[in-house]
Coordinates of C-alpha atoms in Angstrom, one line a residue:
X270 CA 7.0 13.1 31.8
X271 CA 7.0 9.7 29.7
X272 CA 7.7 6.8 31.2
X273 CA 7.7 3.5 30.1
X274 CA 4.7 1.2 31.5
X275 CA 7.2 -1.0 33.8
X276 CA 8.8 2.3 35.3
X277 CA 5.8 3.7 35.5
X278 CA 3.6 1.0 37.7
X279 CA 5.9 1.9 40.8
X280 CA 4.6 5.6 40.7
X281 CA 0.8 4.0 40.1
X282 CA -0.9 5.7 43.4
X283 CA 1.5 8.5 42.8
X284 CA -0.8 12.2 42.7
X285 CA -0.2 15.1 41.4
X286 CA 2.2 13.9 38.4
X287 CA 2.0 14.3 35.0
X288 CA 1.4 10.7 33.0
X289 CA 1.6 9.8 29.7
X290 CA 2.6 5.7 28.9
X291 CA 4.1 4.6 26.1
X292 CA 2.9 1.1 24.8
X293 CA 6.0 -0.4 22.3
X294 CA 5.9 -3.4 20.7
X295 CA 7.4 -4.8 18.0
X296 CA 5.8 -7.3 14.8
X297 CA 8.1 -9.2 12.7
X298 CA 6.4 -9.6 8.9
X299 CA 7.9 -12.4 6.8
X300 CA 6.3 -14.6 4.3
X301 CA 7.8 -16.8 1.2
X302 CA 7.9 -15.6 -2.2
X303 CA 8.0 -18.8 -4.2
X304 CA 8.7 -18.9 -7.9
X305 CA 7.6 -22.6 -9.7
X306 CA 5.5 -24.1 -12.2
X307 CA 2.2 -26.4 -12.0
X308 CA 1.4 -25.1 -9.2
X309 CA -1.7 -27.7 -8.6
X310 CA 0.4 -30.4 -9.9
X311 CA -0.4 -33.3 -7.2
X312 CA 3.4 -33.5 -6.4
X313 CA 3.9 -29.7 -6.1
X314 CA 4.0 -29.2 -2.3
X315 CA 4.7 -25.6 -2.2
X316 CA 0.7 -24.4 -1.6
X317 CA 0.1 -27.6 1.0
X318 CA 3.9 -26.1 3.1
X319 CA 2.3 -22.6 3.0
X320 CA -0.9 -23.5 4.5
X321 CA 1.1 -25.9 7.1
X322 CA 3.8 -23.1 8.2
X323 CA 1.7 -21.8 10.8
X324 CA 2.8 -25.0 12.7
X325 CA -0.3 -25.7 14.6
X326 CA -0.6 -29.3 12.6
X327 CA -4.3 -29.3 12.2
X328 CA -6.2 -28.9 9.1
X329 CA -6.6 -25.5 7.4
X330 CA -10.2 -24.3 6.4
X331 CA -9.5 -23.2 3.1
X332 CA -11.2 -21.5 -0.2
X333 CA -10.3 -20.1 -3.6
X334 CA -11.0 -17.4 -5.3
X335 CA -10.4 -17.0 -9.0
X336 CA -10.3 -14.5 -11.6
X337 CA -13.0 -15.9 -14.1
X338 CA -11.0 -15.0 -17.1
X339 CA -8.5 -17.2 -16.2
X340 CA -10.9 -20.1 -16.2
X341 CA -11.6 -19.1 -19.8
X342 CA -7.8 -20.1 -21.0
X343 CA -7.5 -23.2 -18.4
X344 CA -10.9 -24.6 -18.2
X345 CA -9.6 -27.3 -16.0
X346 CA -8.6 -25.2 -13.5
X347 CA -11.4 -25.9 -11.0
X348 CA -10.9 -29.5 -11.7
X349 CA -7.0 -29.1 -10.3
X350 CA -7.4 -27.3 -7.7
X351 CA -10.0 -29.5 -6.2
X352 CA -8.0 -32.8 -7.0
X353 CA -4.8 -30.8 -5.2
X354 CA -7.0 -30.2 -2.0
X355 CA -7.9 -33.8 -1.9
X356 CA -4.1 -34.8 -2.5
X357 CA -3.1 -32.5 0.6
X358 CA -6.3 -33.0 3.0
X359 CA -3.9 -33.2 5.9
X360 CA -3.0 -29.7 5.2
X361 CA -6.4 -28.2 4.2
X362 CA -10.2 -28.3 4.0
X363 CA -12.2 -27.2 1.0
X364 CA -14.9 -25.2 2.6
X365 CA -16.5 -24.8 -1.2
X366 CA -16.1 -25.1 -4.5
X367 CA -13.9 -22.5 -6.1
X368 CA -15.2 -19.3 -6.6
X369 CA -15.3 -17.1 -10.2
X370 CA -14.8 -13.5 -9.8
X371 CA -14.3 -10.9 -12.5
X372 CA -11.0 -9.6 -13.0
X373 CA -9.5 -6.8 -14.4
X374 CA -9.7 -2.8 -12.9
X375 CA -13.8 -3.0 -12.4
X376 CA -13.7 -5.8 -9.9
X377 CA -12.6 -3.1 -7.5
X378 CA -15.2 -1.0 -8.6
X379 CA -18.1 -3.0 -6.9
X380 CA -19.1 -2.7 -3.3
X381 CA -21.6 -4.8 -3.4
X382 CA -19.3 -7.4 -5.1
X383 CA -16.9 -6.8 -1.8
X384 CA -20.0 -6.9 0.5
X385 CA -21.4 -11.1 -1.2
X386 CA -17.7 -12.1 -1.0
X387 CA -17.5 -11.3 2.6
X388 CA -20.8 -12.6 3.4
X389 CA -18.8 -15.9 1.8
X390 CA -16.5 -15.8 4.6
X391 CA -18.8 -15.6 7.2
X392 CA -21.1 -18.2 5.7
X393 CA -18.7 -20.8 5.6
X394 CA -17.8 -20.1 9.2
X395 CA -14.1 -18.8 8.1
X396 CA -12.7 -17.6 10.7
X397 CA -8.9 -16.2 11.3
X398 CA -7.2 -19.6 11.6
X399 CA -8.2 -20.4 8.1
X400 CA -6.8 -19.2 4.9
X401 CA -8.7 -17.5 1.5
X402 CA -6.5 -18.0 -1.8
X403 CA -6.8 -15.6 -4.9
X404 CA -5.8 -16.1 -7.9
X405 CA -5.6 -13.9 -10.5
X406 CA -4.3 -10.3 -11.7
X407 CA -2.9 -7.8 -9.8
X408 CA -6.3 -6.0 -9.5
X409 CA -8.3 -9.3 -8.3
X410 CA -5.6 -9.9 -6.2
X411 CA -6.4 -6.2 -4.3
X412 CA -9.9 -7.4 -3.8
X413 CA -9.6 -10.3 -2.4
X414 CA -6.9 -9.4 -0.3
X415 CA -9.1 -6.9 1.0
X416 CA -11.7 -8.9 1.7
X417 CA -9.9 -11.0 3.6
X418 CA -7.7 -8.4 6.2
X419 CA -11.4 -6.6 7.1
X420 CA -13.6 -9.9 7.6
X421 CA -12.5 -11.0 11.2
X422 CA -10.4 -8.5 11.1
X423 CA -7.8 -10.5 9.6
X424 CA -8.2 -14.0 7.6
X425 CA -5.0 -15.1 6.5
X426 CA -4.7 -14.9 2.4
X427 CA -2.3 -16.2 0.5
X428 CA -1.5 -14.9 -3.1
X429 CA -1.1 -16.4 -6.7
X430 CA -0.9 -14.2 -9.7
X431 CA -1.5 -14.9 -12.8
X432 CA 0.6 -11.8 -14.8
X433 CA 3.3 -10.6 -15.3
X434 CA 2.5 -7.2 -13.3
X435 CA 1.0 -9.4 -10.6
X436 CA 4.3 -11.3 -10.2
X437 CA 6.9 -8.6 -10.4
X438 CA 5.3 -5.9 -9.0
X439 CA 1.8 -5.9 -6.9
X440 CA 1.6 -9.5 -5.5
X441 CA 4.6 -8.8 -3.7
X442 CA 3.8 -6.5 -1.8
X443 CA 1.7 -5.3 1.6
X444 CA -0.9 -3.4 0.2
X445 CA -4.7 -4.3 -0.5
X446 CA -7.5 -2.2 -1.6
X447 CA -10.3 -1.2 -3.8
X448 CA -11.6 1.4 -5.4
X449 CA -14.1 3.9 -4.0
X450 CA -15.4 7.9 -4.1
X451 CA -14.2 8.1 -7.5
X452 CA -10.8 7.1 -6.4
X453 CA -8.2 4.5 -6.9
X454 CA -7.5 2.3 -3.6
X455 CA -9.3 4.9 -1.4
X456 CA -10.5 2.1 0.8
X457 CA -7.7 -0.4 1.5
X458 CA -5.1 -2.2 4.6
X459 CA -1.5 -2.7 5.0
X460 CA -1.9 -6.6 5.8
X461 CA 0.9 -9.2 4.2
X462 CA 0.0 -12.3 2.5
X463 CA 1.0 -15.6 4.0
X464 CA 3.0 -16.2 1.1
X465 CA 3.0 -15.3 -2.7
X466 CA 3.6 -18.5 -5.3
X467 CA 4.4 -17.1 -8.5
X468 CA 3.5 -20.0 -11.1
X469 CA 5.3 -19.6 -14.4
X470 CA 2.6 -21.8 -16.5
X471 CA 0.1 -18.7 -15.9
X472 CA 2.2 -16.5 -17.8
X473 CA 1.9 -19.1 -21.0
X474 CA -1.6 -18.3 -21.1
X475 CA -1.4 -14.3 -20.9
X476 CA -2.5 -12.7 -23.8
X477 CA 0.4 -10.6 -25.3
X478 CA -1.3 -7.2 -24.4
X479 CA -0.6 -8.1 -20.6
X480 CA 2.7 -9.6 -20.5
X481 CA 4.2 -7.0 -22.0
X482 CA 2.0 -4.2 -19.8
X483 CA 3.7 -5.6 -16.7
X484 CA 7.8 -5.3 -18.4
X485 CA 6.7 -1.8 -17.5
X486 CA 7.0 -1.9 -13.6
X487 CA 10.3 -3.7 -14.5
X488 CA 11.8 -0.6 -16.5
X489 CA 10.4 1.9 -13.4
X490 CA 12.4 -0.4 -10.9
X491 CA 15.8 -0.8 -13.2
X492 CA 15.4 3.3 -13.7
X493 CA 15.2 4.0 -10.1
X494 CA 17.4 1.0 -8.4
X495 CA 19.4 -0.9 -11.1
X496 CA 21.4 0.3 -13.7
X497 CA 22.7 -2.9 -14.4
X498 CA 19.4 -4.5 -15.0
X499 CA 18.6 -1.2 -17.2
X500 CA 21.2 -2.7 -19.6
X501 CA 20.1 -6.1 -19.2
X502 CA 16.6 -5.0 -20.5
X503 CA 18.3 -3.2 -23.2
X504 CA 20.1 -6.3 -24.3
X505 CA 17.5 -8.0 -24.4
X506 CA 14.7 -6.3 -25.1
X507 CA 14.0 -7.7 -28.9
X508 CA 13.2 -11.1 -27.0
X509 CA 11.2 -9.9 -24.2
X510 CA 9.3 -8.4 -26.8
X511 CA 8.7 -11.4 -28.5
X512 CA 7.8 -13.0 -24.9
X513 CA 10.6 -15.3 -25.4
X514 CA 10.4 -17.5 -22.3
X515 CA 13.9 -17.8 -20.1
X516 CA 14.3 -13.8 -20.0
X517 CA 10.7 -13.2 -19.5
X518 CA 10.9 -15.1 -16.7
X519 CA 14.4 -13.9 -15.6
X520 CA 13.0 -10.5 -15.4
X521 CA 10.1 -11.4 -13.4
X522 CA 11.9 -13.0 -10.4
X523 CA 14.6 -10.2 -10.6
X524 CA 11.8 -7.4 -10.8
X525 CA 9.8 -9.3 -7.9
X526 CA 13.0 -9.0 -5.6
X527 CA 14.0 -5.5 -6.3
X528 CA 10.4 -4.8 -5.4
X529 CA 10.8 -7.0 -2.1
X530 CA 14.4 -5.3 -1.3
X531 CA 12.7 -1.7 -1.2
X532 CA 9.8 -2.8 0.4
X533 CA 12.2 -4.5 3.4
X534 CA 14.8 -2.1 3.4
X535 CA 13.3 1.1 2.4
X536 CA 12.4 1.6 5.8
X537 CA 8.9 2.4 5.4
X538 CA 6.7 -0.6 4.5
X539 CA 3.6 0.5 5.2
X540 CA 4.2 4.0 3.5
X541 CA 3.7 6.0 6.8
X542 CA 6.2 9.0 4.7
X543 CA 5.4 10.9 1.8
X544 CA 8.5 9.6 -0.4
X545 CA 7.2 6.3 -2.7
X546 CA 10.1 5.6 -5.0
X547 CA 8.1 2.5 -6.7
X548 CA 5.8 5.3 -7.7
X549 CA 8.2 6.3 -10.1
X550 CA 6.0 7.6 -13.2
X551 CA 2.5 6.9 -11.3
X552 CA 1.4 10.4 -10.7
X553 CA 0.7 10.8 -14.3
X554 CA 0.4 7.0 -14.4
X555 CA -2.9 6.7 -12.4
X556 CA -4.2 10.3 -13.8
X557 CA -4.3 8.4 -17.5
X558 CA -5.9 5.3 -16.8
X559 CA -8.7 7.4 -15.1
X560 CA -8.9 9.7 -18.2
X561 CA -8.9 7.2 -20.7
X562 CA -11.6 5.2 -19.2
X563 CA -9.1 2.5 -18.1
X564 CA -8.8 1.8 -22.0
X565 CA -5.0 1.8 -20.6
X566 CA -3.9 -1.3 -19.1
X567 CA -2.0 0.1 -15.4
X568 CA 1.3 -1.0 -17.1
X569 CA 0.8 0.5 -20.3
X570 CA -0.5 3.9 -18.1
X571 CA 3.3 3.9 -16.1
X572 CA 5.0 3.3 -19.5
X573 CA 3.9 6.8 -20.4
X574 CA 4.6 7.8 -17.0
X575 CA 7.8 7.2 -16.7
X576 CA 8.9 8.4 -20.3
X577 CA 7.3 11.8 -18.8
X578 CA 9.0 11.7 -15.6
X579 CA 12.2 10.7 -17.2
X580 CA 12.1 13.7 -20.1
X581 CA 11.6 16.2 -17.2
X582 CA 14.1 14.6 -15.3
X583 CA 16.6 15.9 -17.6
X584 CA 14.7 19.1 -19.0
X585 CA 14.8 20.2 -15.1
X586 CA 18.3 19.8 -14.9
X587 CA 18.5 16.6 -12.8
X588 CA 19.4 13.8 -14.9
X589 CA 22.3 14.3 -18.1
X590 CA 20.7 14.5 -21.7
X591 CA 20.4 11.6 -23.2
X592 CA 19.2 8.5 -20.5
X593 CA 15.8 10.0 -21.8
X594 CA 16.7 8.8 -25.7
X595 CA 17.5 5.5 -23.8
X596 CA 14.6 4.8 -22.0
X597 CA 12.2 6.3 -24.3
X598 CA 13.8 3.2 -26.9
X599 CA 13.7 0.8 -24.8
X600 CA 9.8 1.0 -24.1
X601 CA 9.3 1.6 -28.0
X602 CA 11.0 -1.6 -28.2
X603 CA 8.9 -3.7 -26.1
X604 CA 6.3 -3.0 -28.3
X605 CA 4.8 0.6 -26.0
X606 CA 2.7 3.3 -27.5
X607 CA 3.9 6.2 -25.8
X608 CA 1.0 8.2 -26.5
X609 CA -2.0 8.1 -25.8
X610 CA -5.5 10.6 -26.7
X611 CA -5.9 11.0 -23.0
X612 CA -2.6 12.9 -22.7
X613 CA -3.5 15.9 -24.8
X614 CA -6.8 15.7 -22.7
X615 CA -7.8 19.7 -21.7
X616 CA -10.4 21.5 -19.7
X617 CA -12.1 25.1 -20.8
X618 CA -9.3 26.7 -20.0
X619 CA -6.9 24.7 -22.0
X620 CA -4.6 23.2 -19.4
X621 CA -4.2 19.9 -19.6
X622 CA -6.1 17.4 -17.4
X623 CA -3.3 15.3 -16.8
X624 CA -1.6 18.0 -14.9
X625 CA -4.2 17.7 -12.1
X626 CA -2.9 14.2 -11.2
X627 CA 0.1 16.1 -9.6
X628 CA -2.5 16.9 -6.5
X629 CA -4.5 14.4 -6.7
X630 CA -1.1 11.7 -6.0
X631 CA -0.4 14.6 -3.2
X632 CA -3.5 13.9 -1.7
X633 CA -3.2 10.5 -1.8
X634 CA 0.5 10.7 0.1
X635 CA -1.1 13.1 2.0
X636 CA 1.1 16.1 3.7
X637 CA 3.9 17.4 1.4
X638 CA 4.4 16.9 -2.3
X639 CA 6.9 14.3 -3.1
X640 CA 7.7 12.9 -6.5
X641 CA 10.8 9.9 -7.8
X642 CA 12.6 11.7 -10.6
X643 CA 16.2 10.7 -11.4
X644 CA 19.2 11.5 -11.4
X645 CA 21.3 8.9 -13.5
X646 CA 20.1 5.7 -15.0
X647 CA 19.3 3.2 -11.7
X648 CA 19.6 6.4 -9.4
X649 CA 16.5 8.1 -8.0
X650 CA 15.7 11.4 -6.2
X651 CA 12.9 13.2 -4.9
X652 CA 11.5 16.4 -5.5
X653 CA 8.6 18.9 -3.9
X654 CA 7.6 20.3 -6.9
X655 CA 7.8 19.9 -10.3
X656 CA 7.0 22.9 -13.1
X657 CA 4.3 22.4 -15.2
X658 CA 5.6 24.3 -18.1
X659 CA 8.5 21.4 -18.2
X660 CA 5.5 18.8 -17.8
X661 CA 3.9 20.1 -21.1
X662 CA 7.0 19.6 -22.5
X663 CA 7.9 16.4 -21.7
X664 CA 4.4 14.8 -22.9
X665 CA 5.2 17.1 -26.3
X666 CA 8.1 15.2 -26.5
X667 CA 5.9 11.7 -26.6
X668 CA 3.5 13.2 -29.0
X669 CA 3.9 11.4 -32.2
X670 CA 5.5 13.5 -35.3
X671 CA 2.5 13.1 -36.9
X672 CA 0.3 14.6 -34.5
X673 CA -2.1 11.7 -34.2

């Protein structure tokens, strides 16, 4: 028999009963997603409001970490950030200088580099009232968030990225991790930020390459939530390609909250089920940036991904010929490759390597199989299996018409 615990403390010095308790409780998550510019502008209070909105009025122990190629395009960056801390030293205390770490896929690599930054924590006596800011890319972002959920079993982090896929996509999110046993985010928490401050000055500074890799998580969520913003993209997709600034930064904030809607609403935050809609095009996605040596940027990986997923969509009868024509021009017109050498990638046997990221994803889910296809343009569904004759066939129909 179950019981509840407050039913069952009257039948405590009960004997010969069966017991079993069941401890329920329930955690509300909420943080702010803020959207400005100059961030570490003196008068910009939105960083000094986050550290101060866990009420208790005292000052916040606080350090930075930064991705080091930032630095590189804003040199004064350090500078800033310690002027800002001095403006707002009622709100927070700047245990240290900033830090420099490397950014980019490799950072996450490095378990020795998660080992030193920890030790930074402890060092400066951090403990779980006190908050650790990173800021950077999506993949910097992981790492420090990381870092910060398994040193005290919890330091409060707060979030600022500096790309395009950073603000629309990851930094959104619950998830941190790194990389480990030869696989992507093998080692990682379910722990939100305090808040995420999107800062649209950082996306001035991106090099091209990256602010058009991260239009690609846009795409996946217009394909699998929004057929409305799948024609806004359309409409627009000559100036997003030319990063022109007002729709660049229209699709960020509208990516970022169709991101935040399925996370809230989906009903399974901390992906306790097998089906991962905003995986759309990642099974294939991950696969490539491991084959090609992560010589594809993650966005430019679930560009590819999702023109495959899309082309079997309607091959297998799902989705109605011609959405695949669609979306397949759109991404040419943001200025994607659609192919690249690591598709066509084979073992001894001939099969292609790309085909094993099917089980791989599975294992990563864990139990069954389940992969986002579509149905119509903004409508998903998920499948148990998926043919891999019809796979082949879908990446043919990427390969370039002359071969290469």
């Amino acid at each position: 028999m179950v019981s509840s615990v407050s039913d069952a403390l009257a039948k405590i010095e009960c004997t010969g009963e069966e017991r079993a308790f069941v401890q329920r409780f329930t955690v509300p998550y909420e943080f702010p997603v803020y959207f400005t510019r100059d961030l570490f502008s003196e008068g910009n209070q939105i960083l000094a409001e986050s550290i101060e909105r866990s009420g208790s009025g005292s000052r916040r122990r606080t350090i930075f970490f930064i991705d080091e190629g930032l630095v590189r395009e804003m040199p004064d960056l350090k500078r800033r950030i310690a002027a800002y801390a001095a403006a707002h030293a009622d709100a927070m205390e700047l245990v240290g200088p900033p830090e420099l770490v490397p950014g980019g896929e490799q950072c996450k690599n490095d378990p020795a580099l998660v080992e030193r930054l920890q030790r930074l924590l402890v060092s400066y006596k951090m403990d779980r009232h006190a908050y650790v800011v990173g800021i950077g890319g999506g993949a910097l972002l992981d790492l420090i968030g990381y870092v910060a959920a398994t040193t005290h079993r919890g330091i409060r982090h707060i979030r600022v990225p500096t790309t395009v896929l950073a603000q629309n996509d990851s930094g959104v999110g619950v998830k941190n991790g790194v990389n480990a046993f030869g696989f992507k985010n093998m080692l990682g928490t379910f722990v939100p930020p305090a808040a995420v401050i999107n800062d649209s000055a950082f996306i001035d500074v991106l090099p091209g390459r990256d602010k058009r890799a991260g239009m690609a998580e846009a795409v996946k969520v217009a394909l699998i939530r929004d057929g409305a913003f799948f024609d806004w993209l359309e409409e627009k997709a000559e100036a997003l390609a030319l990063f022109t600034s007002e729709p660049l930064d229209r699709l960020i904030r509208h990516c970022a909250l169709l991101h935040m809607r399925q996370i809230s609403g989906g009903g399974d935050p901390f992906e306790r089920g097998s089906g991962r809609p905003l995986d759309f095009g990642h099974w294939s996605a991950h696969k490539l940036e491991a084959l090609s040596n992560y010589d594809l940027r993650h966005g430019e990986a679930v560009a590819i991904g999702v023109a495959i997923d899309t082309r079997y969509s309607v091959l297998a009868g799902l989705m109605p010929p011609g959405g695949d024509e669609r979306v397949r021009a759109l991404l040419e017109r943001l200025g994607f490759n659609l192919w690249h050498p690591s598709c066509d990638m084979r073992n001894d046997a001939g099969k292609r390597l790309l085909l094993a990221g099917l089980e791989e994803f599975r294992e990563h889910l864990g139990g069954q199989l389940t992969i986002t296809l579509l149905n119509d343009l903004g409508i998903s569904v998920d499948v148990h299996e998926m043919d891999h004759a019809l796979i082949d066939e879908a990446i043919e129909w990427l390969r370039p018409q002359d071969g290469n």
